[in-house]
Tab-separated table of C-alpha atoms in Angstrom:
chain	number	residue	atom	x	y	z
T	47	GLY	CA	47.182	20.737	-48.122
T	48	ILE	CA	43.440	20.588	-47.746
T	49	GLU	CA	41.641	23.751	-48.799
T	50	ARG	CA	39.520	25.356	-46.100
T	51	LEU	CA	36.483	27.439	-46.868
T	52	CYS	CA	35.849	30.085	-44.254
T	53	GLU	CA	33.324	32.851	-43.942
T	54	VAL	CA	34.018	36.087	-42.103
T	55	LEU	CA	31.282	38.569	-41.248
T	56	LYS	CA	32.189	42.004	-39.998
T	57	THR	CA	29.780	44.708	-38.932
T	58	PRO	CA	30.390	48.049	-37.225
T	59	LEU	CA	28.903	48.534	-33.773
T	60	ARG	CA	27.584	52.033	-33.275
T	61	ASP	CA	25.991	53.903	-30.393
T	62	ALA	CA	22.903	56.131	-30.645
T	63	ALA	CA	24.972	59.054	-31.953
T	64	GLY	CA	26.313	56.916	-34.776
T	65	LYS	CA	29.810	56.758	-33.292
T	66	GLU	CA	31.608	53.531	-34.069
T	67	GLN	CA	32.269	51.573	-30.874
T	68	GLY	CA	34.033	48.621	-32.447
T	69	VAL	CA	33.625	45.847	-34.975
T	70	LEU	CA	31.954	42.480	-34.581
T	71	ALA	CA	33.742	39.783	-36.597
T	72	ILE	CA	32.663	36.156	-36.826
T	73	GLU	CA	34.745	33.559	-38.670
T	74	ARG	CA	33.798	29.958	-39.145
T	75	ASP	CA	35.236	27.052	-41.095
T	76	ILE	CA	32.425	25.916	-43.396
T	77	SER	CA	34.455	23.400	-45.422
T	78	GLY	CA	32.440	20.388	-46.389
T	79	GLN	CA	29.165	21.638	-44.989
T	80	ARG	CA	26.020	20.916	-46.904
T	81	GLY	CA	23.835	23.867	-47.649
T	82	VAL	CA	26.724	26.324	-47.453
T	83	GLU	CA	25.230	28.556	-50.115
T	84	GLY	CA	21.920	28.764	-48.286
T	85	ARG	CA	23.666	29.588	-45.020
T	86	LEU	CA	25.787	32.248	-46.662
T	87	LEU	CA	22.705	33.811	-48.207
T	88	ARG	CA	20.985	33.947	-44.824
T	89	LEU	CA	24.067	35.412	-43.157
T	90	ASN	CA	24.550	37.982	-45.909
T	91	ARG	CA	20.944	39.010	-45.451
T	92	LEU	CA	21.474	39.416	-41.708
T	93	TYR	CA	24.653	41.372	-42.310
T	94	LYS	CA	22.612	43.752	-44.455
T	95	VAL	CA	20.038	43.981	-41.652
T	96	LEU	CA	22.746	44.996	-39.165
T	97	THR	CA	24.106	47.617	-41.532
T	98	GLU	CA	20.624	49.057	-42.071
T	99	VAL	CA	19.891	49.110	-38.340
T	100	SER	CA	23.186	50.907	-37.644
T	101	ALA	CA	22.118	53.579	-40.128
T	102	LEU	CA	18.670	53.806	-38.536
T	103	ILE	CA	20.171	54.272	-35.074
T	104	ALA	CA	22.534	56.959	-36.377
T	105	ALA	CA	19.493	58.893	-37.678
T	106	ARG	CA	18.178	58.947	-34.085
T	107	PRO	CA	14.437	58.519	-34.598
T	108	GLU	CA	12.033	58.263	-31.669
T	109	ARG	CA	12.071	54.823	-30.091
T	110	ALA	CA	8.635	53.780	-31.396
T	111	GLU	CA	9.651	54.713	-34.941
T	112	LEU	CA	13.042	53.004	-34.561
T	113	PHE	CA	11.409	49.782	-33.390
T	114	ARG	CA	8.868	49.883	-36.217
T	115	ARG	CA	11.587	50.377	-38.820
T	116	VAL	CA	13.831	47.710	-37.291
T	117	CYS	CA	11.034	45.126	-37.557
T	118	GLN	CA	10.510	46.137	-41.194
T	119	VAL	CA	14.217	45.815	-41.995
T	120	VAL	CA	14.513	42.400	-40.318
T	121	VAL	CA	11.573	41.114	-42.357
T	122	GLU	CA	12.381	42.747	-45.698
T	123	ASP	CA	16.165	42.388	-45.766
T	124	GLY	CA	16.263	39.192	-43.724
T	125	GLY	CA	13.622	37.504	-45.872
T	126	LEU	CA	11.594	36.480	-42.806
T	127	PRO	CA	7.833	36.244	-42.158
T	128	LEU	CA	7.691	38.018	-38.796
T	129	ALA	CA	9.626	40.259	-36.437
T	130	TRP	CA	8.034	41.925	-33.434
T	131	ILE	CA	9.160	43.800	-30.347
T	132	GLY	CA	7.355	43.480	-27.039
T	133	GLU	CA	7.634	45.676	-23.968
T	134	PRO	CA	6.450	44.512	-20.540
T	135	ASP	CA	3.013	45.587	-19.359
T	136	LEU	CA	3.562	45.268	-15.619
T	137	THR	CA	-0.154	45.600	-14.842
T	138	ARG	CA	-1.254	42.790	-17.152
T	139	ARG	CA	2.025	40.888	-16.636
T	140	GLU	CA	2.377	40.390	-20.389
T	141	LEU	CA	4.647	41.431	-23.224
T	142	ARG	CA	2.776	44.118	-25.146
T	143	THR	CA	3.510	44.292	-28.874
T	144	VAL	CA	4.871	47.769	-29.690
T	145	ALA	CA	6.095	47.038	-33.230
T	146	ALA	CA	5.617	44.237	-35.742
T	147	ALA	CA	6.214	43.559	-39.426
T	148	GLY	CA	5.842	40.682	-41.866
T	149	ASP	CA	3.087	38.719	-43.514
T	150	ALA	CA	2.580	36.833	-40.232
T	151	ALA	CA	2.314	40.053	-38.170
T	152	ALA	CA	-1.162	39.023	-36.989
T	153	TYR	CA	0.548	36.333	-34.898
T	154	ALA	CA	2.182	39.046	-32.798
T	155	SER	CA	-1.142	40.707	-32.040
T	156	GLU	CA	-2.859	37.395	-31.231
T	157	THR	CA	-0.153	35.773	-29.144
T	158	LYS	CA	-0.263	36.198	-25.373
T	159	VAL	CA	3.133	36.010	-23.668
T	160	SER	CA	3.367	36.232	-19.890
T	161	ILE	CA	6.433	37.781	-18.269
T	162	ASP	CA	6.042	35.381	-15.326
T	163	ASP	CA	7.203	31.791	-14.900
T	164	VAL	CA	3.901	30.217	-15.959
T	165	PRO	CA	3.105	28.081	-19.038
T	166	ARG	CA	2.463	31.159	-21.222
T	167	GLY	CA	5.745	32.634	-20.012
T	168	ARG	CA	7.989	29.640	-20.651
T	169	GLY	CA	8.295	30.070	-24.404
T	170	PRO	CA	11.332	31.806	-25.886
T	171	ALA	CA	9.990	35.375	-25.542
T	172	GLY	CA	9.057	35.094	-21.869
T	173	ARG	CA	12.333	33.401	-21.012
T	174	ALA	CA	14.389	35.990	-22.901
T	175	TYR	CA	12.655	38.704	-20.867
T	176	ARG	CA	13.164	37.011	-17.492
T	177	GLU	CA	16.651	35.560	-18.062
T	178	GLY	CA	18.178	38.402	-20.080
T	179	ARG	CA	19.741	36.164	-22.724
T	180	PRO	CA	18.772	34.987	-26.220
T	181	GLN	CA	16.455	32.002	-26.520
T	182	VAL	CA	15.830	29.811	-29.552
T	183	ALA	CA	12.927	27.483	-30.318
T	184	ARG	CA	14.429	25.523	-33.197
T	185	ASN	CA	11.359	23.496	-34.113
T	186	PHE	CA	7.941	24.415	-32.743
T	187	GLY	CA	6.597	20.936	-33.457
T	188	GLN	CA	9.152	19.341	-31.125
T	189	ASN	CA	9.273	22.056	-28.455
T	190	VAL	CA	7.073	21.335	-25.429
T	191	ALA	CA	7.322	24.945	-24.218
T	192	MET	CA	5.634	26.141	-27.427
T	193	ALA	CA	2.433	24.194	-26.683
T	194	PRO	CA	0.329	27.299	-25.793
T	195	TRP	CA	1.092	28.866	-29.204
T	196	ARG	CA	1.536	25.824	-31.452
T	197	GLU	CA	-1.890	25.959	-33.111
T	198	LEU	CA	-1.618	29.723	-33.708
T	199	ALA	CA	1.908	29.350	-35.093
T	200	GLU	CA	0.787	26.545	-37.425
T	201	ARG	CA	-1.965	28.775	-38.816
T	202	HIS	CA	0.704	31.293	-39.802
T	203	GLY	CA	3.190	28.646	-40.980
T	204	LEU	CA	5.779	29.577	-38.332
T	205	ARG	CA	8.270	26.844	-37.405
T	206	ALA	CA	11.123	28.427	-35.435
T	207	ALA	CA	11.912	31.550	-33.418
T	208	GLY	CA	14.803	33.441	-31.900
T	209	THR	CA	14.151	35.958	-29.123
T	210	PHE	CA	16.605	38.595	-27.949
T	211	PRO	CA	16.460	40.806	-24.848
T	212	ILE	CA	16.864	44.553	-25.369
T	213	GLN	CA	18.683	45.755	-22.270
T	214	VAL	CA	19.454	49.176	-20.889
T	215	GLY	CA	22.178	48.542	-18.354
T	216	PRO	CA	21.153	45.438	-16.399
T	217	ASP	CA	17.430	45.903	-17.070
T	218	VAL	CA	15.553	44.087	-19.830
T	219	ARG	CA	13.248	46.735	-21.309
T	220	ALA	CA	11.923	44.812	-24.320
T	221	VAL	CA	12.319	41.641	-26.377
T	222	LEU	CA	12.979	41.353	-30.124
T	223	CYS	CA	11.273	38.235	-31.515
T	224	VAL	CA	12.174	36.889	-34.973
T	225	TYR	CA	10.484	33.953	-36.725
T	226	SER	CA	11.156	31.601	-39.622
T	227	ARG	CA	9.059	29.153	-41.606
T	228	GLN	CA	12.064	26.783	-41.678
T	229	PRO	CA	12.794	24.600	-38.662
T	230	ASP	CA	16.396	24.808	-37.401
T	231	PHE	CA	16.781	28.173	-39.126
T	232	PHE	CA	18.557	29.944	-36.260
T	233	ASP	CA	22.168	28.766	-36.049
T	234	TYR	CA	24.999	30.101	-33.904
T	235	GLU	CA	26.019	32.942	-36.209
T	236	GLN	CA	22.461	34.137	-36.752
T	237	VAL	CA	21.771	34.145	-33.032
T	238	SER	CA	25.041	36.039	-32.424
T	239	LEU	CA	24.226	38.686	-35.036
T	240	LEU	CA	20.635	39.179	-33.891
T	241	ALA	CA	21.806	39.392	-30.272
T	242	ARG	CA	24.219	42.138	-31.360
T	243	LEU	CA	21.353	43.931	-33.093
T	244	ALA	CA	19.322	43.829	-29.862
T	245	ALA	CA	22.356	45.079	-27.924
T	246	GLN	CA	22.675	48.040	-30.299
T	247	LEU	CA	19.020	48.913	-29.708
T	248	GLY	CA	19.638	48.814	-25.962
T	249	LEU	CA	22.679	51.087	-26.307
T	250	ALA	CA	20.656	53.552	-28.367
T	251	TRP	CA	17.811	53.516	-25.821
T	252	GLY	CA	20.226	54.142	-22.949
T	253	ALA	CA	22.016	56.948	-24.794
T	254	ALA	CA	18.710	58.655	-25.623
T	255	GLU	CA	17.675	58.502	-21.951
T	256	ALA	CA	21.023	59.922	-20.860
T	257	GLU	CA	20.496	62.904	-23.151
T	258	ALA	CA	16.914	63.572	-22.068
């Protein structure tokens, strides 16, 4: 028969107390795909990120410190130029950067993202906040919604982004934004794993509030 090459990623899902809630497993047939080694490297890096974040959550730091460390881990272990987390400023109607890491971190402080359905709110971060589901801009150069930030992104060499709502119950409390210098970087598995990371942060936030 024909040999199949599959990849399986498993990562424990933990709550804020470090208790294992289950296991996320993703299997995909990657037979015959070009660039398999590159994809596997990226996925292995993200797997390491998830493992590190689980350990961070188990240590139960304050939220600001957790978010700062998570951005660092995503950048350092994920090999990415930028990760930032924004929380809504309801007075200014913008996402306010509360944590950022990476050599393109200045982008996070310079970008202005509205939480409303206006041109500066229709990029991936604003939509993730309003719609409560992950959003991907696969190629900034071909994405009309990225027009307000295209020049700024080009200055920092950013080409693609994935944004992930951090929810406590039904409420989106923040958005995790991750960037790449490679267009089409964020595939299905990467989006799934980063969405799980954001879900873990939401679980930890909710558990900390329940204990307060």
